[in-house]
XYZ file of C-alpha atoms in Angstrom:
499
model
C -10.084 -35.669 17.643
C -8.057 -33.352 15.393
C -6.696 -30.391 17.537
C -7.443 -27.274 15.353
C -4.824 -24.473 15.849
C -5.728 -22.190 18.277
C -5.229 -19.297 15.730
C -7.497 -21.085 13.414
C -10.228 -21.453 15.860
C -9.853 -17.796 16.745
C -10.396 -16.982 12.853
C -13.910 -18.313 13.113
C -14.767 -15.801 15.855
C -12.694 -12.826 14.307
C -14.402 -12.922 10.663
C -17.847 -12.989 12.500
C -16.842 -9.395 13.960
C -16.613 -8.517 10.239
C -19.529 -7.175 10.650
C -19.401 -3.453 12.033
C -21.000 -2.182 9.053
C -22.687 1.132 9.367
C -21.601 4.177 7.971
C -22.876 7.449 7.223
C -22.573 10.970 5.657
C -24.601 13.257 3.685
C -22.987 14.152 0.246
C -19.643 16.065 -0.272
C -18.152 19.170 1.079
C -17.181 20.477 4.688
C -20.592 20.064 6.030
C -19.864 16.345 6.195
C -17.816 16.923 9.195
C -20.598 18.939 11.132
C -23.310 16.736 10.073
C -25.233 14.895 13.053
C -27.290 12.203 11.533
C -30.826 11.626 12.974
C -31.729 8.244 14.344
C -32.880 6.113 11.361
C -36.006 4.141 11.273
C -37.552 1.336 9.023
C -40.586 -0.750 8.593
C -39.755 -4.704 9.332
C -41.547 -7.106 6.880
C -41.162 -10.959 6.380
C -40.911 -12.494 3.048
C -40.910 -16.216 1.948
C -37.809 -17.697 0.804
C -37.073 -21.000 -0.638
C -34.940 -23.140 1.438
C -33.321 -24.427 -1.544
C -33.247 -22.225 -4.618
C -31.366 -24.821 -6.862
C -33.563 -27.807 -6.698
C -36.520 -28.342 -8.938
C -38.520 -30.939 -7.442
C -41.974 -29.825 -6.146
C -41.107 -30.627 -2.614
C -37.983 -28.608 -2.487
C -40.082 -25.575 -4.129
C -42.705 -25.654 -1.730
C -40.393 -25.777 1.287
C -40.252 -22.094 2.493
C -38.928 -19.814 5.248
C -39.370 -16.362 6.854
C -36.520 -13.911 5.920
C -36.558 -10.378 7.937
C -36.216 -7.306 5.626
C -36.221 -3.815 7.075
C -37.093 -0.980 4.614
C -36.741 2.697 4.891
C -39.016 4.604 2.356
C -38.408 8.410 3.703
C -36.631 9.721 0.667
C -37.842 6.921 -2.140
C -39.602 8.585 -5.307
C -40.607 6.412 -8.067
C -37.740 5.813 -10.427
C -35.375 6.402 -7.552
C -32.594 4.323 -6.807
C -32.778 1.194 -4.366
C -29.835 0.867 -1.975
C -29.821 -2.737 -1.030
C -27.525 -3.777 1.994
C -26.535 -7.562 1.851
C -26.829 -8.722 5.178
C -23.922 -10.756 6.556
C -23.331 -12.860 9.960
C -25.764 -11.519 12.486
C -29.025 -9.710 13.168
C -29.926 -7.181 10.513
C -30.711 -4.402 12.965
C -26.971 -4.539 14.007
C -26.073 -3.725 10.464
C -28.779 -1.215 9.983
C -27.779 0.661 13.263
C -24.230 0.859 12.104
C -24.413 1.817 8.547
C -25.598 5.365 8.392
C -23.969 6.149 5.165
C -26.608 4.533 3.346
C -29.263 6.644 4.988
C -27.343 9.973 4.630
C -27.123 9.830 0.791
C -30.409 8.425 0.065
C -32.311 11.849 -0.255
C -29.594 12.583 -3.126
C -30.792 9.668 -4.877
C -34.617 9.201 -4.287
C -33.557 5.835 -3.269
C -35.196 3.188 -0.880
C -32.982 1.861 1.841
C -33.416 -1.890 2.293
C -31.587 -4.144 4.801
C -31.960 -7.931 4.195
C -31.079 -10.551 7.022
C -28.840 -13.403 5.797
C -30.450 -16.912 5.975
C -29.592 -18.593 9.212
C -28.902 -15.355 11.179
C -31.217 -12.981 13.320
C -34.450 -14.621 13.196
C -34.477 -15.853 9.502
C -34.004 -19.392 10.284
C -34.866 -22.011 7.528
C -36.244 -24.586 9.883
C -38.003 -22.076 12.926
C -35.288 -22.110 15.411
C -31.387 -21.775 15.699
C -30.894 -25.313 17.407
C -33.328 -26.889 14.970
C -31.545 -25.256 11.898
C -28.265 -26.772 12.946
C -29.549 -29.844 14.471
C -28.147 -32.217 11.790
C -26.307 -31.564 8.454
C -29.372 -32.035 6.062
C -30.796 -28.752 7.602
C -27.330 -26.786 7.848
C -26.411 -27.585 4.190
C -28.474 -24.787 3.013
C -26.186 -22.144 4.516
C -24.005 -21.296 1.699
C -23.042 -18.000 -0.141
C -24.790 -19.333 -3.359
C -28.049 -19.865 -1.211
C -27.632 -16.552 0.350
C -27.369 -14.437 -2.847
C -30.224 -16.200 -4.526
C -32.164 -14.895 -1.600
C -31.083 -11.465 -2.178
C -31.745 -11.646 -5.752
C -35.218 -12.843 -5.088
C -35.743 -9.784 -2.780
C -34.747 -7.302 -5.464
C -37.102 -8.908 -7.948
C -39.875 -8.901 -5.526
C -39.185 -5.344 -4.321
C -39.121 -4.078 -7.783
C -41.868 -5.689 -9.227
C -44.448 -6.218 -6.178
C -43.531 -3.956 -3.588
C -42.917 -0.868 -5.391
C -44.965 -1.544 -8.090
C -42.563 -0.358 -10.570
C -40.409 -2.483 -12.941
C -38.840 0.313 -15.193
C -35.327 -0.255 -15.641
C -34.575 3.251 -14.573
C -34.968 1.969 -11.092
C -31.403 1.152 -10.476
C -29.924 -1.113 -7.710
C -26.804 -0.506 -5.719
C -25.647 -3.128 -3.210
C -23.902 -2.113 -0.085
C -21.709 -4.232 2.502
C -18.981 -4.234 4.746
C -16.870 -7.327 5.678
C -18.674 -10.509 4.741
C -21.284 -8.239 3.588
C -18.889 -6.327 1.439
C -18.053 -9.575 -0.419
C -21.713 -10.299 -0.891
C -22.427 -6.932 -2.202
C -19.598 -7.344 -4.736
C -20.252 -10.674 -5.596
C -24.209 -9.833 -6.197
C -22.780 -7.385 -8.792
C -20.542 -9.953 -10.276
C -23.057 -12.714 -10.480
C -26.434 -10.803 -10.705
C -25.244 -7.980 -13.105
C -28.832 -7.819 -14.760
C -30.381 -6.943 -11.190
C -27.545 -4.983 -9.377
C -26.121 -1.836 -11.169
C -23.452 -1.419 -8.868
C -21.724 -2.310 -5.408
C -19.931 -0.712 -2.402
C -17.865 -3.347 -0.835
C -16.177 -2.027 2.253
C -13.321 -4.014 3.807
C -14.225 -7.064 1.939
C -11.511 -9.687 1.991
C -12.128 -11.172 -1.272
C -8.888 -12.518 -1.939
C -7.978 -14.276 1.351
C -9.153 -17.854 0.692
C -7.112 -20.878 0.489
C -5.020 -20.830 -2.664
C -5.179 -17.195 -3.123
C -2.999 -15.353 -0.632
C 0.166 -17.056 0.576
C 0.974 -14.636 3.200
C -1.398 -15.887 5.990
C 0.466 -14.011 8.853
C -0.064 -10.383 7.218
C -3.169 -9.679 9.337
C -1.312 -10.039 12.552
C 1.639 -8.142 11.199
C -0.569 -5.354 10.587
C -2.255 -5.314 13.993
C 1.296 -5.369 15.588
C 2.088 -2.109 13.318
C -1.002 -0.511 14.393
C -0.105 -0.909 17.904
C 3.186 0.138 17.342
C 2.131 3.304 15.894
C 0.081 3.953 18.831
C 2.979 3.429 21.428
C 6.427 2.146 20.323
C 6.801 -0.412 23.147
C 3.211 -1.524 23.363
C 3.999 -4.723 20.982
C 6.991 -5.651 23.185
C 4.677 -5.856 26.229
C 2.239 -7.754 24.644
C 4.647 -10.476 23.444
C 5.972 -10.864 26.599
C 3.098 -11.580 28.231
C 1.966 -14.769 26.353
C 4.649 -16.632 28.071
C 4.138 -14.992 31.461
C 0.356 -15.892 31.559
C 1.121 -19.371 30.443
C 3.808 -19.919 33.401
C 1.487 -18.099 35.919
C -1.353 -20.450 34.903
C 0.734 -23.624 35.712
C 0.359 -22.926 39.239
C -2.633 -22.171 41.829
C -1.078 -19.198 43.139
C -0.466 -17.760 39.538
C -4.111 -18.494 38.490
C -5.365 -16.779 41.542
C -3.253 -13.798 40.652
C -4.502 -13.720 37.093
C -8.176 -14.088 38.161
C -7.678 -11.044 40.131
C -5.738 -8.917 37.910
C -8.226 -9.554 35.071
C -11.219 -9.833 37.326
C -12.468 -12.710 35.679
C -16.211 -13.945 36.892
C -14.755 -17.285 37.851
C -11.871 -18.440 39.336
C -9.124 -19.689 36.586
C -8.508 -23.123 36.329
C -5.924 -24.774 33.631
C -8.608 -24.384 30.869
C -9.490 -20.866 31.999
C -5.899 -19.660 31.328
C -6.203 -20.914 27.706
C -9.432 -19.244 27.336
C -7.778 -15.940 28.996
C -5.010 -15.925 26.348
C -7.841 -16.712 23.531
C -9.757 -13.754 24.709
C -6.773 -11.285 24.788
C -5.639 -12.741 21.189
C -9.302 -11.791 20.034
C -9.575 -8.569 21.773
C -6.165 -7.236 20.263
C -7.689 -8.171 16.805
C -10.862 -6.750 17.388
C -9.459 -3.578 18.883
C -7.373 -3.127 15.764
C -10.630 -3.476 13.425
C -12.715 -1.134 15.428
C -9.943 1.560 15.935
C -12.378 4.421 15.319
C -11.509 8.156 15.850
C -14.565 8.546 18.035
C -16.218 6.441 20.780
C -18.308 3.759 19.700
C -20.096 0.786 20.966
C -19.976 -1.912 18.041
C -18.405 -4.747 19.535
C -17.924 -3.160 22.917
C -18.254 0.347 24.579
C -15.036 2.098 23.474
C -13.505 5.214 23.475
C -11.903 6.952 20.454
C -8.887 5.664 19.042
C -8.974 2.447 21.585
C -5.387 0.909 20.441
C -3.777 4.220 21.791
C -5.794 4.260 24.796
C -5.175 0.710 25.390
C -1.422 1.240 25.282
C -1.667 4.155 27.580
C -3.327 2.588 30.176
C -0.486 -0.142 30.022
C 1.731 2.373 31.626
C 0.514 2.051 34.769
C 3.063 -0.502 35.967
C 6.162 -1.987 35.059
C 5.036 -5.398 35.516
C 4.041 -6.668 32.158
C 0.920 -8.861 33.313
C -0.368 -5.800 35.563
C -0.116 -3.605 32.772
C -1.628 -5.876 30.194
C -4.733 -6.442 32.671
C -5.163 -2.645 33.303
C -5.351 -2.328 29.335
C -7.763 -5.107 29.022
C -10.113 -3.525 31.306
C -10.509 -0.644 29.019
C -11.858 -3.087 26.440
C -13.817 -5.240 28.725
C -15.438 -2.657 30.954
C -14.809 0.966 29.706
C -18.184 2.114 31.223
C -17.290 0.385 34.525
C -20.702 -0.965 34.658
C -19.471 -4.737 34.702
C -18.821 -6.526 37.628
C -16.313 -9.034 36.120
C -14.908 -10.606 32.870
C -16.927 -13.409 31.630
C -14.684 -15.543 29.563
C -17.872 -17.666 29.003
C -20.164 -15.068 27.170
C -20.402 -14.401 23.648
C -18.377 -11.600 22.933
C -20.042 -10.833 19.618
C -23.451 -9.865 20.900
C -25.821 -10.137 18.118
C -23.410 -11.458 15.661
C -24.396 -15.219 14.560
C -21.384 -17.442 16.034
C -23.190 -20.740 15.503
C -23.900 -19.742 11.709
C -20.525 -18.355 11.140
C -18.724 -21.239 12.718
C -20.404 -23.256 9.997
C -19.617 -21.151 7.200
C -15.992 -20.547 8.168
C -15.325 -24.110 8.624
C -16.683 -25.346 5.410
C -17.036 -22.717 2.558
C -15.803 -19.284 3.818
C -12.245 -20.623 5.262
C -9.951 -17.674 5.718
C -6.490 -18.753 6.457
C -4.381 -16.776 9.379
C -1.093 -17.460 11.071
C 0.924 -15.604 13.516
C 4.767 -15.476 13.745
C 6.240 -14.205 16.924
C 9.291 -13.075 15.108
C 7.364 -10.378 12.824
C 4.463 -10.029 15.066
C 3.570 -9.692 18.664
C 1.464 -12.942 18.765
C 2.345 -16.562 19.850
C 3.685 -18.758 16.878
C 0.712 -20.515 15.203
C 0.860 -21.831 11.631
C -2.588 -22.325 10.092
C -2.565 -25.708 8.751
C -5.484 -26.475 6.155
C -5.505 -30.134 6.255
C -5.999 -30.427 10.117
C -8.404 -27.403 10.014
C -10.647 -29.155 7.560
C -10.125 -32.433 9.290
C -11.784 -30.741 12.420
C -14.513 -28.884 10.553
C -15.816 -31.987 8.783
C -15.974 -33.980 11.942
C -17.632 -30.978 13.880
C -20.357 -30.487 11.019
C -20.515 -33.949 9.595
C -20.148 -32.228 6.186
C -17.415 -31.696 3.378
C -15.662 -28.549 3.228
C -14.727 -26.774 -0.027
C -11.756 -24.883 0.780
C -10.914 -23.803 -2.982
C -14.423 -23.399 -4.214
C -14.990 -19.809 -3.659
C -11.391 -19.036 -5.311
C -12.813 -20.586 -8.511
C -16.412 -19.669 -8.392
C -15.746 -15.682 -7.784
C -11.859 -15.040 -8.053
C -10.532 -16.603 -11.104
C -7.890 -19.183 -11.250
C -5.334 -17.364 -9.694
C -7.473 -15.852 -6.851
C -7.773 -12.253 -8.029
C -8.975 -12.280 -11.642
C -11.945 -10.062 -11.906
C -11.411 -9.069 -15.395
C -15.100 -9.709 -16.268
C -16.585 -7.785 -13.539
C -17.423 -3.803 -13.453
C -19.025 -1.274 -11.418
C -17.703 -2.312 -8.124
C -16.083 -0.082 -5.535
C -13.675 -1.553 -3.193
C -12.535 0.374 -0.018
C -10.066 -0.766 2.861
C -8.643 0.835 5.947
C -4.908 1.000 6.197
C -5.739 0.188 10.095
C -7.762 -2.537 9.459
C -6.370 -6.177 9.745
C -8.737 -7.677 6.991
C -7.412 -5.048 4.445
C -4.423 -7.528 3.527
C -7.083 -10.144 2.211
C -8.880 -7.383 0.331
C -7.946 -5.419 -2.647
C -5.566 -2.972 -0.518
C -2.386 -4.377 -1.725
C -2.994 -3.833 -5.622
C -4.098 -0.254 -6.079
C -1.809 0.347 -8.937
C -3.563 -2.205 -10.779
C -6.683 -2.491 -12.960
C -8.667 -5.244 -11.289
C -12.100 -5.502 -13.422
C -13.159 -4.850 -16.843
C -14.495 -1.348 -15.897
C -15.292 1.118 -13.086
C -14.055 -0.609 -10.142
C -12.426 2.270 -7.918
C -10.086 0.792 -5.338
C -9.230 2.968 -2.503
C -7.250 2.489 0.734
C -8.155 4.788 3.465
C -5.133 6.060 5.595
C -6.669 6.621 8.659
C -9.481 3.933 8.434
C -10.424 0.835 10.365
C -12.720 -1.809 9.421
C -15.233 -0.197 6.953
C -15.008 3.159 8.688
C -16.530 4.630 5.489
C -19.907 2.930 5.779
C -20.297 4.496 9.290
C -22.378 7.464 10.087
C -20.456 10.904 9.639
C -18.851 12.231 12.464
C -16.994 15.425 13.411
C -13.982 13.459 14.006
C -13.813 11.654 10.843
C -10.110 12.012 9.245
C -9.952 13.362 5.707
C -9.001 10.104 4.155
C -12.647 8.845 4.980
C -14.415 12.052 4.020
C -12.635 11.421 0.658
C -13.495 7.886 0.216
C -17.147 8.780 0.649
C -17.146 11.460 -1.767
C -15.662 9.082 -4.237
C -18.273 6.219 -3.440
C -21.075 9.010 -4.255
C -19.537 9.801 -7.346
C -19.497 6.279 -8.216
C -23.127 5.672 -7.447
C -23.973 8.758 -9.611
C -22.523 7.103 -12.577
C -24.135 3.831 -11.884
C -27.619 5.323 -11.343
C -27.542 7.651 -14.294
C -30.331 6.595 -16.935
C -28.983 3.972 -19.187
C -28.262 5.361 -22.957
C -31.266 5.430 -25.096
C -31.508 2.122 -27.106
C -31.166 2.153 -31.080
C -33.616 0.201 -32.827
C -31.926 -1.199 -35.845
């Protein structure tokens, strides 16, 4: 059995967190700061999808499954836009509840709002249940980016031609997505330009695949900077804690102390100490991702600016482990409703960890390393060869680590010169920004009309969330630019001249 690097295993968990999409805001102006969004509602329908869109034998064409779609027509008028959220790794309701931006701007565009669930997540299981759909490789093999995008393309065609009974080309389609969903939104415009007129791709690490970015330690450096900005000595405390936890975990007395300090549900054994370290690693990553300027409950119930609050709570003691445990309680039990820290529970809730494990192993490989000399995390070098070996053994399948680079990104990993009408946004506080377009803001990244915005005070796709009085000016400006781009893309096309 190949030992997968601890950090690489963490990648599988953390990208699943790439999903807090949801953002909202009415149109421009100072009213955005005072806008209180209403609770959004939708109609749930199920549509039939082919399990395999790319086989032409009769048996494959007749093998179908039910895909969940959420539809809101409160503001739709014939000829209006279709705002289509490309679901990512989780139950689709999670994204609809956290993507208020789409609902807020729908009235200005007479837009229908649709959230489509990604195959193999939520209840959209090609073979009935989660366990059955991943029971062997002959069933799990249909979980690919290409198949999911084909689902979305079929959704758009069905919506325009059947559901809305309006197939005129004035009905413009804009895809939206955050994180993995942001990648899908951008790729839908790139691969299906006849169906999709524009895309809002928020916090989408489209240039983070093997062969694209050589700086695999950049996400952890950025996290360290975010914690240092919150409190100058905070990263030093975290850095010191790793060896101290390992040393305490080497004795029964030390393990008992760790169990008490972190209030774990089970008395820690040696494996439990490793699980605690992994949990803390993931906590820091997730906390940076959802470092929003107001309280949220996407990954956990958290206060405004949770990184700052964590660091503040570490000041309760000069003892490093006591300090870290105090901060960790803020993340694990901010409301005080939980009796203990359950290290065996799924921290991602409605996010689909099984499906993402499969995707991040075989196609959506996102290399991340840590370097103790430049960040606050233990040294862990991502090794693609051992990672692929582990994944292929785990899933009895063949990984394609470089495929997405060639399929979407061009030979050098970031050649989008043939693409157009994609709005890329990244938050400066978001560790995934280093895998997106944030690093080349001064370059033309596509053929035409691809705005590329870095949100100074933004974490993971803050711009897609509902507007809030605490929103910083940088996200208000990003949303304004996004609305302006959508206006360009939804304008009626020029009259055709018959020759």
